[in-house]
C-alpha positions as CSV (number, residue, x, y, z in Angstrom):
1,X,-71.1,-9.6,23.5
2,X,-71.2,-13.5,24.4
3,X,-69.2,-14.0,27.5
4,X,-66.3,-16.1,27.9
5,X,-65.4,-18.4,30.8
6,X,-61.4,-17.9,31.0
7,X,-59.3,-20.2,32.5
8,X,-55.9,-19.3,33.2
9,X,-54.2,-22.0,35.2
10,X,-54.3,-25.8,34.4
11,X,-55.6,-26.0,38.5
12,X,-58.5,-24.0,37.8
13,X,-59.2,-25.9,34.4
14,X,-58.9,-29.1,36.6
15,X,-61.1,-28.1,39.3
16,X,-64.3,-26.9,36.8
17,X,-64.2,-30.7,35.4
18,X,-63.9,-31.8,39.5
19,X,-60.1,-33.2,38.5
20,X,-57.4,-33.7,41.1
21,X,-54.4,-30.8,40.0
22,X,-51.3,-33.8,40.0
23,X,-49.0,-31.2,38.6
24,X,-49.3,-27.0,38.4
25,X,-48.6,-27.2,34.6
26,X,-49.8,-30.2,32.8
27,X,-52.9,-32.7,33.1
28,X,-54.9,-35.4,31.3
29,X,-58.3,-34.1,32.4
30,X,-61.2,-37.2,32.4
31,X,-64.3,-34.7,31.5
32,X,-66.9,-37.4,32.2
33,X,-66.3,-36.6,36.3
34,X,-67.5,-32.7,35.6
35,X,-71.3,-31.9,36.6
36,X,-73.5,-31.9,33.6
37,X,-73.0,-28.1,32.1
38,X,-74.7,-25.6,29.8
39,X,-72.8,-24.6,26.2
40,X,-70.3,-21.9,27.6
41,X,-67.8,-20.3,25.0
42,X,-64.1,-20.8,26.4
43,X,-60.8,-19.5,26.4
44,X,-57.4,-21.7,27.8
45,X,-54.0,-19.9,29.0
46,X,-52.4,-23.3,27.9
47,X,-52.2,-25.5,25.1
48,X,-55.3,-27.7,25.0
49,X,-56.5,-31.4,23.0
50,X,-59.8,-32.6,23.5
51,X,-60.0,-36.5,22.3
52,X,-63.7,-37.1,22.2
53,X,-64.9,-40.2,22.1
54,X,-68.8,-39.4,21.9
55,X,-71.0,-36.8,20.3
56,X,-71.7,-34.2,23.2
57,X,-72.4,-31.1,21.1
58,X,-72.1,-28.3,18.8
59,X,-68.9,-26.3,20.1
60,X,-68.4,-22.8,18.0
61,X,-64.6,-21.8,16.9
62,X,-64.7,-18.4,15.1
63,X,-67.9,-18.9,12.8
64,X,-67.6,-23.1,12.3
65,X,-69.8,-25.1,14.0
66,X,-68.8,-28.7,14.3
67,X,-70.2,-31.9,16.0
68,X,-67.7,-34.5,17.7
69,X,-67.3,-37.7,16.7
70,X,-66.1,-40.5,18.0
71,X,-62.5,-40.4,17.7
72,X,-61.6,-36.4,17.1
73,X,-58.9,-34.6,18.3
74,X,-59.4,-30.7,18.6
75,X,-55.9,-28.8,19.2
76,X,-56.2,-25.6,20.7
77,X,-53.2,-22.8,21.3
78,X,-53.0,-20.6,24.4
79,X,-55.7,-17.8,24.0
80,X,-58.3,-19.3,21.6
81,X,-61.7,-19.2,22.3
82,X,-63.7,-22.3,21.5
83,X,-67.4,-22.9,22.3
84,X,-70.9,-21.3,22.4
85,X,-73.4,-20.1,24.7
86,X,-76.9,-21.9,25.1
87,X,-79.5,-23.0,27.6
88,X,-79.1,-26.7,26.8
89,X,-77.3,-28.7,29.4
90,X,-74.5,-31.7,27.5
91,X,-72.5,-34.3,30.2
92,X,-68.9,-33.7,28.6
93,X,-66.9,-37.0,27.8
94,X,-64.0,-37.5,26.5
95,X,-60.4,-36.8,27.9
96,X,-58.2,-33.7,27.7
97,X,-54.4,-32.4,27.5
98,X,-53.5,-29.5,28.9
99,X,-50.4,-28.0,29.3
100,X,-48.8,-24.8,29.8
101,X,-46.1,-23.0,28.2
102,X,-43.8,-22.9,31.0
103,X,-44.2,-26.2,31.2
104,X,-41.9,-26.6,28.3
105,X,-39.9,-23.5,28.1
106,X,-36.2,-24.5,27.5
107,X,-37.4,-27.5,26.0
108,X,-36.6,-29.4,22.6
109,X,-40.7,-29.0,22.3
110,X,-40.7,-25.3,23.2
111,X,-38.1,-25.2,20.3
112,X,-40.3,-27.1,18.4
113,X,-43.9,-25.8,19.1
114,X,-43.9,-24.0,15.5
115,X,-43.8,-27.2,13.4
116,X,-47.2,-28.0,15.3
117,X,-49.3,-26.0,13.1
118,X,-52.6,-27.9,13.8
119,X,-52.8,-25.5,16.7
120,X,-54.1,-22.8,14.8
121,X,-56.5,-25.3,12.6
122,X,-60.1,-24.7,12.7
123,X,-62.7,-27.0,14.3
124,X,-64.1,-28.3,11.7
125,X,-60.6,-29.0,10.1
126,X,-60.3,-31.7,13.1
127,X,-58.1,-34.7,13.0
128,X,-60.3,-37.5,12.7
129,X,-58.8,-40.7,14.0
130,X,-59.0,-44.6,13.1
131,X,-59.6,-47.2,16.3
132,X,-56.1,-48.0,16.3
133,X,-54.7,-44.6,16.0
134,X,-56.9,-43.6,19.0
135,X,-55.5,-46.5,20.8
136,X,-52.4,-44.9,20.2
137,X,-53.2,-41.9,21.7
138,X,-54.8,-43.1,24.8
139,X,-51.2,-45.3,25.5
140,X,-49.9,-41.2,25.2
141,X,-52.3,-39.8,27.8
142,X,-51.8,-42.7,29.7
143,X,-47.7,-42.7,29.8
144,X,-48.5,-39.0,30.8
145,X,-50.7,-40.1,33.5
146,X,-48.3,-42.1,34.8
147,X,-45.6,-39.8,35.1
148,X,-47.6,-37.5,37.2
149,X,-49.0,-40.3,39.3
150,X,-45.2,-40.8,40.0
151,X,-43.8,-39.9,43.1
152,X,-41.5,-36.4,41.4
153,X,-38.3,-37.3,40.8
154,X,-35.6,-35.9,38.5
155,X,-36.7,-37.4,35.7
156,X,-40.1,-36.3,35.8
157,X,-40.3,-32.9,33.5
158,X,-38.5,-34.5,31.3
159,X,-40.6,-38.0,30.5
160,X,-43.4,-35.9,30.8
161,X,-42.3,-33.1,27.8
162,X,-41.1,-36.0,25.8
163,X,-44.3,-38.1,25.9
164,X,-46.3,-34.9,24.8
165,X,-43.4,-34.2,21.9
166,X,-43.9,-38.2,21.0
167,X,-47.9,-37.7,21.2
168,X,-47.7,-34.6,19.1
169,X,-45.6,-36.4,16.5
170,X,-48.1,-38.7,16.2
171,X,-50.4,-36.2,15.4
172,X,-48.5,-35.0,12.6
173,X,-48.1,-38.6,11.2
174,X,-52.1,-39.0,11.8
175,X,-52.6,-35.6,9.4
176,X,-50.8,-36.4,6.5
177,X,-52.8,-39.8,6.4
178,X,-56.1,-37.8,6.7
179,X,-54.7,-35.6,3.6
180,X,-54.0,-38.7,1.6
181,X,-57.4,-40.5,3.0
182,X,-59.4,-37.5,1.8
183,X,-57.9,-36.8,-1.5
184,X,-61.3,-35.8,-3.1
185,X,-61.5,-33.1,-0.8
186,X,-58.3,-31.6,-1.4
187,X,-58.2,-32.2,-5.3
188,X,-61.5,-30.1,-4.8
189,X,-59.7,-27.6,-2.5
190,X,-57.2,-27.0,-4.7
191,X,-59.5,-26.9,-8.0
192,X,-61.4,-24.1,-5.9
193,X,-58.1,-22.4,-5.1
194,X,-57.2,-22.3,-8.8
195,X,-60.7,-21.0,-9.9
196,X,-60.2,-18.2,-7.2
197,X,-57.0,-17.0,-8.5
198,X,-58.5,-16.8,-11.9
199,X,-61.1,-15.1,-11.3
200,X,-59.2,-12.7,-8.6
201,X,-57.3,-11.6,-11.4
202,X,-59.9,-11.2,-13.9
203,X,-62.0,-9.0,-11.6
204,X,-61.3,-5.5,-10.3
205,X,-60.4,-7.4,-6.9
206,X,-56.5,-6.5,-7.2
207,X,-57.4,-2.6,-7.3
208,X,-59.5,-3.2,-4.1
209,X,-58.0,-6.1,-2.2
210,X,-54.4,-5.6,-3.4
211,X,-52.4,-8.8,-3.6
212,X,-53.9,-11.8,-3.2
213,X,-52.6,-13.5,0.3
214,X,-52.5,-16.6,2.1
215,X,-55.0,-15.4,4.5
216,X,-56.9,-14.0,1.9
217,X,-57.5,-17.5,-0.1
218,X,-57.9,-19.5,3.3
219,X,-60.8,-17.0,4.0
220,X,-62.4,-17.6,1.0
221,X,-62.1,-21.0,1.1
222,X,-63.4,-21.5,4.3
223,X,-60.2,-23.1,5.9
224,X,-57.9,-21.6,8.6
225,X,-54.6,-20.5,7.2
226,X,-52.5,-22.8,8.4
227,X,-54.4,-25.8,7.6
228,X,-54.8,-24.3,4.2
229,X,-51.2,-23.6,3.8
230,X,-50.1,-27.5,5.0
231,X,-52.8,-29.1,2.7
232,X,-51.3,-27.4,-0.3
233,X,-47.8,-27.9,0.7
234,X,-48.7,-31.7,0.9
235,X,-50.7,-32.2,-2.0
236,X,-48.5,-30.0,-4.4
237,X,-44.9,-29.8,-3.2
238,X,-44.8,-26.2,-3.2
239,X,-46.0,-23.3,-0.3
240,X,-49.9,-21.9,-0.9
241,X,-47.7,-18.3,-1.1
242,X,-45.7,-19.7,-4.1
243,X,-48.3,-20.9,-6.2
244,X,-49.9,-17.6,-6.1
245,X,-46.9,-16.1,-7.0
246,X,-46.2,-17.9,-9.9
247,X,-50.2,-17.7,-10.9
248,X,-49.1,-13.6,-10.8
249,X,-45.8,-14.0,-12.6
250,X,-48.1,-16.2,-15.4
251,X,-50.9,-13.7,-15.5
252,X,-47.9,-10.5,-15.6
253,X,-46.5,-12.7,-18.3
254,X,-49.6,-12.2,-20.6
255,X,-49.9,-8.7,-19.4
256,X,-46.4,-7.4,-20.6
257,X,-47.0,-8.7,-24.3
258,X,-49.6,-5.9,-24.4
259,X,-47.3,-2.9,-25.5
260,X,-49.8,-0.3,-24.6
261,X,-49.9,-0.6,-20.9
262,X,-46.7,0.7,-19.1
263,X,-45.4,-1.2,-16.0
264,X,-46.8,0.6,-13.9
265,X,-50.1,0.0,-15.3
266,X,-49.6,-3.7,-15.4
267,X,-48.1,-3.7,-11.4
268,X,-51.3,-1.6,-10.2
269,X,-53.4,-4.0,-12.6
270,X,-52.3,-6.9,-10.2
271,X,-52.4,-5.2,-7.0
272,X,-48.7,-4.2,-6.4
273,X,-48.4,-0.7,-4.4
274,X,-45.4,0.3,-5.9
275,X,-43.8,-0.9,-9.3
276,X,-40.4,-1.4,-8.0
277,X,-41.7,-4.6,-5.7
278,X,-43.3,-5.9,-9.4
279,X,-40.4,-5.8,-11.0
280,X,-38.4,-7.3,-8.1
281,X,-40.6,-10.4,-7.7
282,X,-41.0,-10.3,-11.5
283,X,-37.6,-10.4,-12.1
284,X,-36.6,-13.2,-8.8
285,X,-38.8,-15.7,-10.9
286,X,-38.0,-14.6,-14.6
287,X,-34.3,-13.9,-14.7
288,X,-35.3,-10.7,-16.2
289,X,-37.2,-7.1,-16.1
290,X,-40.6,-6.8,-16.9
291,X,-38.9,-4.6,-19.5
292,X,-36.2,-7.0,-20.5
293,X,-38.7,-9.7,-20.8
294,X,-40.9,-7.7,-23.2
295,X,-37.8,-7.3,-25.4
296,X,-36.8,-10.5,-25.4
297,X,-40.5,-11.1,-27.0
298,X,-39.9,-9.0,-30.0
């Protein structure tokens, strides 16, 4: 097994990139004053964004590889593991945000941290930014810097947890302009996520795999969850976990017209356990029974 260098404190974080440790819970770490390194895979006990500026490297997140470019951010949640192991020595660049959870506990943002789904994004699903944009985000970092320059005061914590909250806002604003800016890649997304639902319930995958999740489609797609989830929800109005329950009501809808095949049959057909959650969900989107609904046909 590869082994991962774990940091669990923003002090040691800031002492392996030879930083000064302003503040026990939050820093804007400049990575061009660590030593030159070699490829290590990584693992942060704090929330973590790399801006990088400059290429500096393949980095590994679960099996993507992906190549900074000028102007990325990477958003990393406590725990992740990011990075791969090699013999090849790479000067980092770039800057850094890190900040623990009980830097924000009680906090609006603590409150909040859930609407941030980019945390849980893949590498290669970075947010790519344009020159003003990452001018933007360096006036963040730098309002952050500032604060923890400042002699503590009462109003510290709190300027500090609100710049991040403003900076992470921003980053939400900055992802639903790369959705729009990329629209052949989503209309191709979601032409691939239609063709998969097709063909998932044409196949014997429903006996095997059993309903068809959100973490199922993601995977198959290539995309993180998350991600996957928020680029349909954006591009179509409705959740990734509704459309495949309305491509199952559509598909039970032809089903049922066949007279020969009991319920039953038709809910195993589509990959329910039980019959009594089909006709549930069937009946929460139809107004009626699968039973009714065949009537109602006749």
């Amino acid at each position: 097994m590869e082994e991962v260098l774990k940091f669990d404190t923003v002090g040691q974080y800031n002492a392996f990139n030879r930083n000064s440790t302003l503040h026990p819970l939050v820093s804007v770490v400049d990575l061009s004053k660590a030593e030159p390194r070699q490829l290590r895979r990584m693992s942060y006990g704090f929330y973590t964004v790399f801006l990088k500026e400059i290429k500096c490297g393949d980095l590994r997140y679960g099996c993507s590889n992906y190549d900074y470019e000028e102007g990325t951010l990477i958003f990393l949640a406590p725990g992740q593991v990011i990075g791969s192991n090699g013999a090849d020595y790479y000067q980092p660049q770039g800057l850094a945000l890190v900040f623990h959870p009980d830097l924000i506990r009680g906090t609006s943002l603590a409150r909040n941290m859930g609407d941030y789904t980019f945390f849980s994004y893949a590498v290669n699903e970075a947010l790519h930014l344009s020159e003003r944009e990452r001018q933007i985000i360096l006036d963040c970092f730098s309002k952050i810097k500032y604060e923890l320059e400042h002699a503590v005061d009462k109003h510290s914590k709190k300027l500090i947890v609100t710049n991040i909250e403003l900076f992470l806002n921003y980053c939400v604003r900055f992802y639903d302009r790369q959705f729009i800016t990329r629209e052949n890649t989503v209309k191709g997304i979601l032409e691939k996520f239609e063709s998969l639902l097709n063909n998932f319930f044409s196949s014997d995958k429903p006996h095997t795999v059993g309903l068809p999740s959100v973490a199922y489609c993601a995977s198959e797609l290539n995309l993180s969850p998350n991600y996957f989830g928020d680029l349909i929800k954006k591009e179509t109005g409705k959740s990734a976990h509704e459309i495949i329950q309305l491509k199952l009501i559509d598909v039970a809808k032809d089903r049922i017209f066949d007279a020969d095949k009991s319920v039953s049959e038709i809910a195993y057909g589509l990959g329910f356990k039980y019959p009594q959650h089909f006709s549930r969900v069937f009946k929460q989107y139809v107004g009626l029974s699968p039973l009714e609904y065949r009537g109602s046909m006749n």
